[in-house]
Short mmCIF file of C-alpha atoms in Angstrom, two decimals:
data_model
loop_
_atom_site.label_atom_id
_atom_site.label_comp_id
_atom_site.label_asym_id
_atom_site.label_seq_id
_atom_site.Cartn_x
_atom_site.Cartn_y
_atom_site.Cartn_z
CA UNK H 1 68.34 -44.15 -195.86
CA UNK H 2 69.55 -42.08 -199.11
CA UNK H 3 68.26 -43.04 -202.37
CA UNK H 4 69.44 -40.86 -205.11
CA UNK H 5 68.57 -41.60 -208.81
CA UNK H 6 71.49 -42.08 -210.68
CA UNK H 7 72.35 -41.70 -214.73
CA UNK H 8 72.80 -45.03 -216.16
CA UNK H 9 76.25 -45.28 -216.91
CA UNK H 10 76.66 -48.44 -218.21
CA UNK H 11 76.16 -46.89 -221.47
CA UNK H 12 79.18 -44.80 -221.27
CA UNK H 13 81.33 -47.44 -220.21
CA UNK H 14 83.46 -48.59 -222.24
CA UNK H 15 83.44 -52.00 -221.15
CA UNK H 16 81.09 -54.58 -220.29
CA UNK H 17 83.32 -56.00 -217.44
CA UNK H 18 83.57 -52.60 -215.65
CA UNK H 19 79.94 -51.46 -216.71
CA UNK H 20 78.91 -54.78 -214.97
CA UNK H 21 79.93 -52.65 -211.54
CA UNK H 22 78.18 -49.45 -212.42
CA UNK H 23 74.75 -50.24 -213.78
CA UNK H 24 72.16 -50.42 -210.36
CA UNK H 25 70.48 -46.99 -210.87
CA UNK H 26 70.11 -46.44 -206.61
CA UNK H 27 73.03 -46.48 -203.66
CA UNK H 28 72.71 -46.70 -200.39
CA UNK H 29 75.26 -45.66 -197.92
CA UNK H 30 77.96 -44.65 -200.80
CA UNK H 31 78.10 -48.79 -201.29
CA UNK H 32 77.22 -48.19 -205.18
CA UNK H 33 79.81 -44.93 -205.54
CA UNK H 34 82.55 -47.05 -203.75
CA UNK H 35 82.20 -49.71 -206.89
CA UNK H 36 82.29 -47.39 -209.41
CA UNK H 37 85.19 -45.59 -207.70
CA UNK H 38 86.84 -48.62 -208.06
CA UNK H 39 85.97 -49.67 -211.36
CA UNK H 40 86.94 -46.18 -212.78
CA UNK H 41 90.70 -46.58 -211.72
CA UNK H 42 90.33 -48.77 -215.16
CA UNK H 43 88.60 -47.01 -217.41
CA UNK H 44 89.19 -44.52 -219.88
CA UNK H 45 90.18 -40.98 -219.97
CA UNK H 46 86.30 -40.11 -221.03
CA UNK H 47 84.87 -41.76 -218.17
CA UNK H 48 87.20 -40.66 -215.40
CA UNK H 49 86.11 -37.14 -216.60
CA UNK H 50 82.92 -38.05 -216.03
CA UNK H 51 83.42 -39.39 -212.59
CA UNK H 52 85.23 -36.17 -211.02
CA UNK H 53 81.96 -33.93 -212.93
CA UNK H 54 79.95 -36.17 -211.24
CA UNK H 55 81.17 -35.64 -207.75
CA UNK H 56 82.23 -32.05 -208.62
CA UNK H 57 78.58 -31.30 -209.66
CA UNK H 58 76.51 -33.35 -207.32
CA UNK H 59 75.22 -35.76 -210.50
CA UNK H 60 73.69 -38.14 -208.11
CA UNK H 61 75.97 -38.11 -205.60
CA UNK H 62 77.14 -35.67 -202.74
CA UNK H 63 79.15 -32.90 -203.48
CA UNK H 64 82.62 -34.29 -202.56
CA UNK H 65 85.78 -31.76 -202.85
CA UNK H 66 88.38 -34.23 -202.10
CA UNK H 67 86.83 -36.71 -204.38
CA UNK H 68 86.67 -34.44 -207.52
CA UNK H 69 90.24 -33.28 -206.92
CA UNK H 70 91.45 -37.06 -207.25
CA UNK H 71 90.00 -37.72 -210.59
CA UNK H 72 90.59 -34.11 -211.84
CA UNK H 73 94.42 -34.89 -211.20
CA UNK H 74 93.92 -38.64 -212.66
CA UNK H 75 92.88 -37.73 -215.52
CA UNK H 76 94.82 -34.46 -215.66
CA UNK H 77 97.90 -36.77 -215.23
CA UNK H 78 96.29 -39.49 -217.78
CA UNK H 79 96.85 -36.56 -220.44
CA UNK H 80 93.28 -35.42 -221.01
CA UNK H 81 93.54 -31.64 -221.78
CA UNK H 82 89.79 -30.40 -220.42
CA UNK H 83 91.05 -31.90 -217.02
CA UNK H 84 94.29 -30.30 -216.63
CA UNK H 85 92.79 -27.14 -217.51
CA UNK H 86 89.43 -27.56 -215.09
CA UNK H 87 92.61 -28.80 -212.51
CA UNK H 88 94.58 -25.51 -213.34
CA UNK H 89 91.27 -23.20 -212.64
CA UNK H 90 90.62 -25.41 -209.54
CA UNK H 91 94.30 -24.38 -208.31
CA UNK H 92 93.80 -21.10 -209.23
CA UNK H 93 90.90 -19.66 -207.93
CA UNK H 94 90.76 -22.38 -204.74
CA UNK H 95 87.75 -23.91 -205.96
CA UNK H 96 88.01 -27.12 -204.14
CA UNK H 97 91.12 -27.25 -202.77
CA UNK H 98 93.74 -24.66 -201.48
CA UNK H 99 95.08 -21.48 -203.74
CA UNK H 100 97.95 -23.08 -205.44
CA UNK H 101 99.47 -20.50 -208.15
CA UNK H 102 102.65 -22.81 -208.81
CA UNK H 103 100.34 -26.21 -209.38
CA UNK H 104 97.85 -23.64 -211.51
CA UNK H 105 100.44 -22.46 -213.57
CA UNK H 106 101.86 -26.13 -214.30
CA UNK H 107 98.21 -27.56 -215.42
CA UNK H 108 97.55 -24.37 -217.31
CA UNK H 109 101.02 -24.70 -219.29
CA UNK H 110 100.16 -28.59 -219.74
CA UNK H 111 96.40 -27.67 -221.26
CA UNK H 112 98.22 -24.83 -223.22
CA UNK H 113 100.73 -26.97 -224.90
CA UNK H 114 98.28 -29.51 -225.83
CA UNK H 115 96.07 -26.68 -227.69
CA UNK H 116 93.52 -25.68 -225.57
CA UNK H 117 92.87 -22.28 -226.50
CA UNK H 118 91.34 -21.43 -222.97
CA UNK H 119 94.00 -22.46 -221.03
CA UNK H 120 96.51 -20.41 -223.70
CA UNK H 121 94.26 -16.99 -223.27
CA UNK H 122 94.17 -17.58 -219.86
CA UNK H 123 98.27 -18.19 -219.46
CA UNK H 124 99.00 -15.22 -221.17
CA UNK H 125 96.83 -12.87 -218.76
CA UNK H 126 99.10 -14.56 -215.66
CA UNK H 127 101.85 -13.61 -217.09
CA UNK H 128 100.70 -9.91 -217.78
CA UNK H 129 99.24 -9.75 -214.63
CA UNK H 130 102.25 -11.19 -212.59
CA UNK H 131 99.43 -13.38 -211.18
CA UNK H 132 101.36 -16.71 -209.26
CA UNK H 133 104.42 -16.09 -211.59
CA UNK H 134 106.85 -13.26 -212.67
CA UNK H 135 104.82 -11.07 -215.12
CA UNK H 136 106.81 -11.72 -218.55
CA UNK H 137 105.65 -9.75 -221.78
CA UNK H 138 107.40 -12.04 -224.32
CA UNK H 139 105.08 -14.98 -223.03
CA UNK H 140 102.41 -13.13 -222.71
CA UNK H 141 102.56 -12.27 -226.45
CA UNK H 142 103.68 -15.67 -227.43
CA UNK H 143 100.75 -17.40 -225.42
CA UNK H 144 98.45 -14.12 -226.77
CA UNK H 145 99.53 -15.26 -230.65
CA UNK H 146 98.49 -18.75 -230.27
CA UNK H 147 95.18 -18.32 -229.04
CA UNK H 148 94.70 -16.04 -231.40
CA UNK H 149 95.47 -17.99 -234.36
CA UNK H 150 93.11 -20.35 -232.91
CA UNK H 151 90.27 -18.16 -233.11
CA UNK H 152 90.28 -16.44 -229.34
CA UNK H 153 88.78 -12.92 -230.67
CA UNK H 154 89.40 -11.80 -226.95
CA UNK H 155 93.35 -12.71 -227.85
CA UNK H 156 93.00 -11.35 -231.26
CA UNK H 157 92.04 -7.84 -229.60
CA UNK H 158 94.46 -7.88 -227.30
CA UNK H 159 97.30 -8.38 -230.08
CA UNK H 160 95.68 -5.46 -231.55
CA UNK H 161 96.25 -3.01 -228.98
CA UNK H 162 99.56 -4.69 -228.21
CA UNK H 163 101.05 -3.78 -231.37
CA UNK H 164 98.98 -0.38 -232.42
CA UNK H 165 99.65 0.89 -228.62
CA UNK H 166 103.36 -0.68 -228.54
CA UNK H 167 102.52 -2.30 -225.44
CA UNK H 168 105.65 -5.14 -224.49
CA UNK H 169 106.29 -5.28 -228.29
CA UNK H 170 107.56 -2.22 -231.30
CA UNK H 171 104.60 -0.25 -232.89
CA UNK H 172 103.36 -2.58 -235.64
CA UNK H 173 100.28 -0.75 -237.62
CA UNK H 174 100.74 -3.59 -240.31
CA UNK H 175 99.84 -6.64 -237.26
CA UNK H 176 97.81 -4.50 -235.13
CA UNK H 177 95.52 -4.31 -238.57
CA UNK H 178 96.01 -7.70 -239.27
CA UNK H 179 94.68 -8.67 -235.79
CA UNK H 180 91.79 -6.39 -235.58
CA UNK H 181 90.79 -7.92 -238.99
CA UNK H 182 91.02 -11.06 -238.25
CA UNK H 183 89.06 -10.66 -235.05
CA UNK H 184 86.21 -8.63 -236.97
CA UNK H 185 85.45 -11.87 -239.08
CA UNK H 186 83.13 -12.99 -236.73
CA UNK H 187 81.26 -9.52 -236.24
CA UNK H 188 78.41 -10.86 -234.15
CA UNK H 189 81.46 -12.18 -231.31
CA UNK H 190 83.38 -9.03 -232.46
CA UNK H 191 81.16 -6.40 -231.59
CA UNK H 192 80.01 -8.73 -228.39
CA UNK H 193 84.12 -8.86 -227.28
CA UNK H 194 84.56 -5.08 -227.03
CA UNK H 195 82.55 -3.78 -224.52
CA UNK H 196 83.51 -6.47 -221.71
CA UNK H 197 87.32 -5.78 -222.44
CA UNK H 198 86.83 -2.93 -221.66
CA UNK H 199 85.07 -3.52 -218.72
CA UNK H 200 87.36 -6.10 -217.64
CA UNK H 201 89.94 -3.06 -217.65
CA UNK H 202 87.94 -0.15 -215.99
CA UNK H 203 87.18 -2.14 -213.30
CA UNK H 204 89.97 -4.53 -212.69
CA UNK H 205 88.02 -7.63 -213.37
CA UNK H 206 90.49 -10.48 -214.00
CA UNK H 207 93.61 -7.70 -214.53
CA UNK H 208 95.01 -4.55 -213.53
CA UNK H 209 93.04 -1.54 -213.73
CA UNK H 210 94.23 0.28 -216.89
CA UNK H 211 92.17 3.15 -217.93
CA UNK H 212 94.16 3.58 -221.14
CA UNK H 213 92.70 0.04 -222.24
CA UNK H 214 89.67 0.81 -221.21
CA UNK H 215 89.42 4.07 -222.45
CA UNK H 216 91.35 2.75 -225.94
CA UNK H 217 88.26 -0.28 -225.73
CA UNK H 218 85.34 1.30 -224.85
CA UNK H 219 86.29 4.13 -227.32
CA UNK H 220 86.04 1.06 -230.11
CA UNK H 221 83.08 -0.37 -228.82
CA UNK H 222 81.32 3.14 -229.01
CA UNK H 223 82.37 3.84 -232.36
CA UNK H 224 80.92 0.62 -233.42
CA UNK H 225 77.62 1.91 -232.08
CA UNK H 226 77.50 0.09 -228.92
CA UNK H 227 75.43 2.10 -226.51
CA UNK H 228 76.45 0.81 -223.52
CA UNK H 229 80.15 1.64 -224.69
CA UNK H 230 78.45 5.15 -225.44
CA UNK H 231 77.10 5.49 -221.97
CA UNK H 232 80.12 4.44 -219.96
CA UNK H 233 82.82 6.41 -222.37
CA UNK H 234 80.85 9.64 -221.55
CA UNK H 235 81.31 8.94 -217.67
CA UNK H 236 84.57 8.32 -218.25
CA UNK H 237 85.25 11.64 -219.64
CA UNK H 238 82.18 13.08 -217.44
CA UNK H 239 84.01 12.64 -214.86
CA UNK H 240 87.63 12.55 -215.81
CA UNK H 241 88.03 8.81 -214.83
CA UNK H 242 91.35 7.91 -216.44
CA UNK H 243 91.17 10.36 -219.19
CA UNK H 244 90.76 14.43 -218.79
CA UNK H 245 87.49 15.82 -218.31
CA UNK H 246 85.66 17.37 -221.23
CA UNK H 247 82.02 17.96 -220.91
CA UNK H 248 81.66 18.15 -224.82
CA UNK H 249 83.14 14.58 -225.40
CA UNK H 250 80.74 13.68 -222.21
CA UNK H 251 77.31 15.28 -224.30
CA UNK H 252 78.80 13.83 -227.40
CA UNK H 253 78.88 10.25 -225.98
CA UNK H 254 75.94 10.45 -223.91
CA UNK H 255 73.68 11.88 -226.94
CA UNK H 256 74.83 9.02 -229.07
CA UNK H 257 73.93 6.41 -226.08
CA UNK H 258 70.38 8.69 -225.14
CA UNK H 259 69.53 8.21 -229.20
CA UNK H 260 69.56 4.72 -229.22
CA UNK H 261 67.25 4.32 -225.76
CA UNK H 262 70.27 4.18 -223.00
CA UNK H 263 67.79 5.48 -220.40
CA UNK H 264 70.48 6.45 -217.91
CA UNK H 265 72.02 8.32 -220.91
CA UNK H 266 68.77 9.84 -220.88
CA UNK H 267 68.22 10.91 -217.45
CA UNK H 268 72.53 12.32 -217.40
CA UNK H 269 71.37 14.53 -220.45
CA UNK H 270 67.90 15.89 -218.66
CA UNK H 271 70.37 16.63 -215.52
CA UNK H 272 72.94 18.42 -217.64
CA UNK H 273 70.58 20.32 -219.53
CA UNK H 274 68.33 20.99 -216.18
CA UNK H 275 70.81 21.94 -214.43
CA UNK H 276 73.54 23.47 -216.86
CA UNK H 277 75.99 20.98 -215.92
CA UNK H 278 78.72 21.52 -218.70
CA UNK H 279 75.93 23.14 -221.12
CA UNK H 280 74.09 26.31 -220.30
CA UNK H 281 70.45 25.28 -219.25
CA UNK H 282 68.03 24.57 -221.43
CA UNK H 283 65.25 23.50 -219.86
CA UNK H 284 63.09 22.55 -223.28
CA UNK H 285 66.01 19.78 -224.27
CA UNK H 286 65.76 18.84 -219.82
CA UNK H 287 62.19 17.44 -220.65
CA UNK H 288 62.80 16.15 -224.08
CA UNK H 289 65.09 13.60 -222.26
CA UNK H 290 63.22 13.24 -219.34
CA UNK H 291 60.19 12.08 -221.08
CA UNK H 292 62.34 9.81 -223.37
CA UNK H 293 63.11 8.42 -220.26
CA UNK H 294 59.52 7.33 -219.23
CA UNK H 295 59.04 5.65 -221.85
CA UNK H 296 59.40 2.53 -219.26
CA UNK H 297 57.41 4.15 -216.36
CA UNK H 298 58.32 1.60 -213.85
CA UNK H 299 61.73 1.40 -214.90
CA UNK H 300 62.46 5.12 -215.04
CA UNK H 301 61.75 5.11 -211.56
CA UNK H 302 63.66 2.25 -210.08
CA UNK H 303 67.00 3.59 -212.58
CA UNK H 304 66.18 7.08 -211.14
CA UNK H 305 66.98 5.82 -207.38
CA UNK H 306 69.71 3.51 -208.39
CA UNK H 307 70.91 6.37 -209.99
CA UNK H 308 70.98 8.44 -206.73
CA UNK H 309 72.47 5.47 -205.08
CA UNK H 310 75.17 5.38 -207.73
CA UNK H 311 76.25 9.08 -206.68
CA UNK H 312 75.38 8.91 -203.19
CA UNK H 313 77.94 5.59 -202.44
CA UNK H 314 80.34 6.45 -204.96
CA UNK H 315 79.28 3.31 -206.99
CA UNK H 316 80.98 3.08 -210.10
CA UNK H 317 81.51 7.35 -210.24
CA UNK H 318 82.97 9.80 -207.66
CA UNK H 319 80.50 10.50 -204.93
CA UNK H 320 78.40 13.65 -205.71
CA UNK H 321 75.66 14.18 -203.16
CA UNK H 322 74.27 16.86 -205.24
CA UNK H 323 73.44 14.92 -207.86
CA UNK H 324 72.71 11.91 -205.48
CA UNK H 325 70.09 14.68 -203.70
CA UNK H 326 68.96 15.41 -207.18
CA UNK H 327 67.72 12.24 -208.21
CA UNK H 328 66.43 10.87 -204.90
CA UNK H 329 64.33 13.61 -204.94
CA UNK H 330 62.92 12.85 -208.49
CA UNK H 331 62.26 9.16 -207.49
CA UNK H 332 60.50 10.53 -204.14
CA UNK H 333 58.24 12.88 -206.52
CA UNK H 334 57.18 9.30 -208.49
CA UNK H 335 56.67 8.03 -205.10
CA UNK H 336 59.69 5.47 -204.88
CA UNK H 337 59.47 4.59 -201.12
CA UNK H 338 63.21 3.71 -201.23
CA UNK H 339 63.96 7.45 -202.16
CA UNK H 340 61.94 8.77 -200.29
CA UNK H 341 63.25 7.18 -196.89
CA UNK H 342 66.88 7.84 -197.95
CA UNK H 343 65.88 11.37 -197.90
CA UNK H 344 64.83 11.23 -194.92
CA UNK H 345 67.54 9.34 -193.42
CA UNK H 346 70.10 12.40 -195.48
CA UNK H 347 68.13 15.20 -193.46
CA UNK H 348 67.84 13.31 -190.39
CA UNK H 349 72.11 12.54 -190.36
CA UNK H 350 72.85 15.97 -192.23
CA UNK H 351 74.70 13.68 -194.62
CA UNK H 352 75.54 15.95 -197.36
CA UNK H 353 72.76 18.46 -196.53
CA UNK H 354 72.05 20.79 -193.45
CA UNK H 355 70.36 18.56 -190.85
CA UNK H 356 66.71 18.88 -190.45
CA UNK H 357 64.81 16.65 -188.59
CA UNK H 358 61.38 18.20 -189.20
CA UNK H 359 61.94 17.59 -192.91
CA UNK H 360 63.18 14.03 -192.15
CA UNK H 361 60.28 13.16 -190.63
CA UNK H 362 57.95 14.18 -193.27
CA UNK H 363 59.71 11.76 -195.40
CA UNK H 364 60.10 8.91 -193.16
CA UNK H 365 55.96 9.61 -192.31
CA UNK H 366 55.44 9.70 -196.31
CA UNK H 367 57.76 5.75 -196.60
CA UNK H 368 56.06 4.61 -193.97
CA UNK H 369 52.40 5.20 -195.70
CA UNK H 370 53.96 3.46 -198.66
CA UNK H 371 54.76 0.58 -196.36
CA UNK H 372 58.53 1.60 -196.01
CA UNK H 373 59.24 -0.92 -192.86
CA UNK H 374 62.68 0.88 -192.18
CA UNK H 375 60.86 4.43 -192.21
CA UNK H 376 58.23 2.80 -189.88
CA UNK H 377 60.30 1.29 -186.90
CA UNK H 378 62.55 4.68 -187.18
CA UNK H 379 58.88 6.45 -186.11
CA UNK H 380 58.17 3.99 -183.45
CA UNK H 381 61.08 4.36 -181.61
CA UNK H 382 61.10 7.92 -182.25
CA UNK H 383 63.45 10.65 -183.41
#
């Protein structure tokens, strides 16, 4: 028998005839949910809403897709805006229900044109994206303009670059200022905003990939004195991602980000400088930044192997197993049993290195006295 405790809604009813068939606190067997169900064909826009969160959230009753869809589309269809845009993203992303770009696109437009600066942003990157409906640069900037006159710093940013870059509209210094003004106001937001546009662009999250934006983005961000934006504009030019490669702008950037305690900033300076890696080799500047880098000990070490990881699978950078070798072996010296077994499993495959099983076994023997269990059961079966 299923009791669930329920949230009195009686007091969000706005009527005492239909609050009369929603106010027991228990149900059994669904018979309470099937009376409010039925009240709520009656009741206002509010407490439909409420209805479809409750089913869509699990407030006190089971999760029910089908359920949630019908009052997300009641009240969608009743006119109230957060509904048609929750029913758009629903649509859209097959949260649900199935993938339905064309019923997305209707319920975005609906939310949009009632003034829901959400659904407006979010119209105006399906239409640059193409995403459900023919990409369209005039309603991508008209959508763009009213969500940023409503505030949308995200929007604001975007009409920026639109008009400094000439991107879908004529070179407009005058509104690409105007823009980047306006979206400075709020310089807390501002300054937050950057960096994950330009995320959003170097990796494709939500858009295209475009490493101009990103590039153009993160290049704000790090003159603003956003270390992170630091950090990742040096890769970017590190390793030519999107932009030629130059070693200076790289040590530039990842000085700026190393100053202000980016410890993976940190540990790319003590490699260039140990290893003279676009810089001729100064070892004295190597352990400056190396020991900046401990200033977290156990931290160092865990962003020393997921920094070998990083160049070992290609996350994020172009695969380098020397500099993948290079750092597993400097978590494996701080005795990070991770490191040290993926060393040994590198010598044991010859991945990237001559293969040498001796050598992998001394490292599999030294992860298995740190209680490595992968390292173990590799010894008890044997090599």
């Amino acid at each position: 028998m299923k009791k669930v405790l329920f949230v009195v809604l009686t007091a969000l009813l706005s009527t005492t005839a239909y609050a009369k068939k929603c106010d027991i606190l228990f149900y059994q067997d669904d018979k309470v949910v099937i009376s409010c169900r039925l009240g709520a064909e009656e009741l206002d826009k509010k407490n439909q809403l409420f209805i479809e969160r409750m089913y869509d959230r699990s407030d006190g009753v089971e999760a029910n897709a089908e359920n949630s869809l019908y009052w997300y589309t009641k009240a969608a269809e009743d006119g109230f805006v957060e509904a048609q845009y929750d029913l758009a993203s629903m649509y859209d992303k097959g949260d649900g229900t199935e993938i339905n770009k064309e019923k997305a696109l209707y319920w975005y437009t609906k939310a949009a044109e009632h003034g829901l600066v959400e659904a407006q942003y979010g119209l105006s990157r399906m239409y640059e994206l193409g995403d459900g409906v023919e990409a369209n640069k005039e309603k991508v900037l008209y959508w763009r303009t009213k969500a940023a006159e409503k505030g949308h710093i995200s929007a604001q940013l975007e009409l920026a670059y639109m008009y400094d870059r000439g991107d879908g509209v004529e070179v407009n210094k005058e509104k690409a200022l105007k823009w980047y003004t306006k979206a400075q106001a709020e310089k807390e937001l501002f300054d937050i905003a950057l960096y994950p546009l330009a995320d959003m662009y170097s990796k494709g999250n939500g858009v295209k990939v475009n490493k101009d934006k990103a590039l153009y983005w993160y290049t704000q961000a790090a003159e603003k004195g956003l270390d992170y934006a630091q950090y990742h504009l040096a890769r970017m030019y590190d390793k030519g991602d999107g932009v030629e490669a130059s070693k200076e702008k790289a040590l530039y950037w990842y000085t700026k980000a190393a100053k202000q305690g980016h410890d993976y900033a940190q540990l790319e300076l003590a490699y260039m400088y140990d290893q003279g890696d676009g810089v001729e080799v100064n070892k004295e500047k190597a352990r400056y930044w190396y020991t900046k880098a401990q200033a977290d000990k156990e931290w160092f070490v865990i962003n020393q192997y997921n920094l070998a990881r990083m160049y070992d699978k290609g996350d994020g950078v172009e695969i380098n197993i020397e500099k993948a070798l290079y750092w597993y072996e400097k978590a494996a010296d701080n005795s990070n049993a991770q490191a040290i077994h993926q060393l040994g499993i590198m010598y044991y495959e010859g991945d990237g290195v001559e293969k040498n099983s001796e050598l992998a076994k001394k490292y599999f023997e030294q992860a298995c006295e740190l209680k490595f269990k992968e390292s173990c059961e590799i010894l008890h079966k044997g090599l």
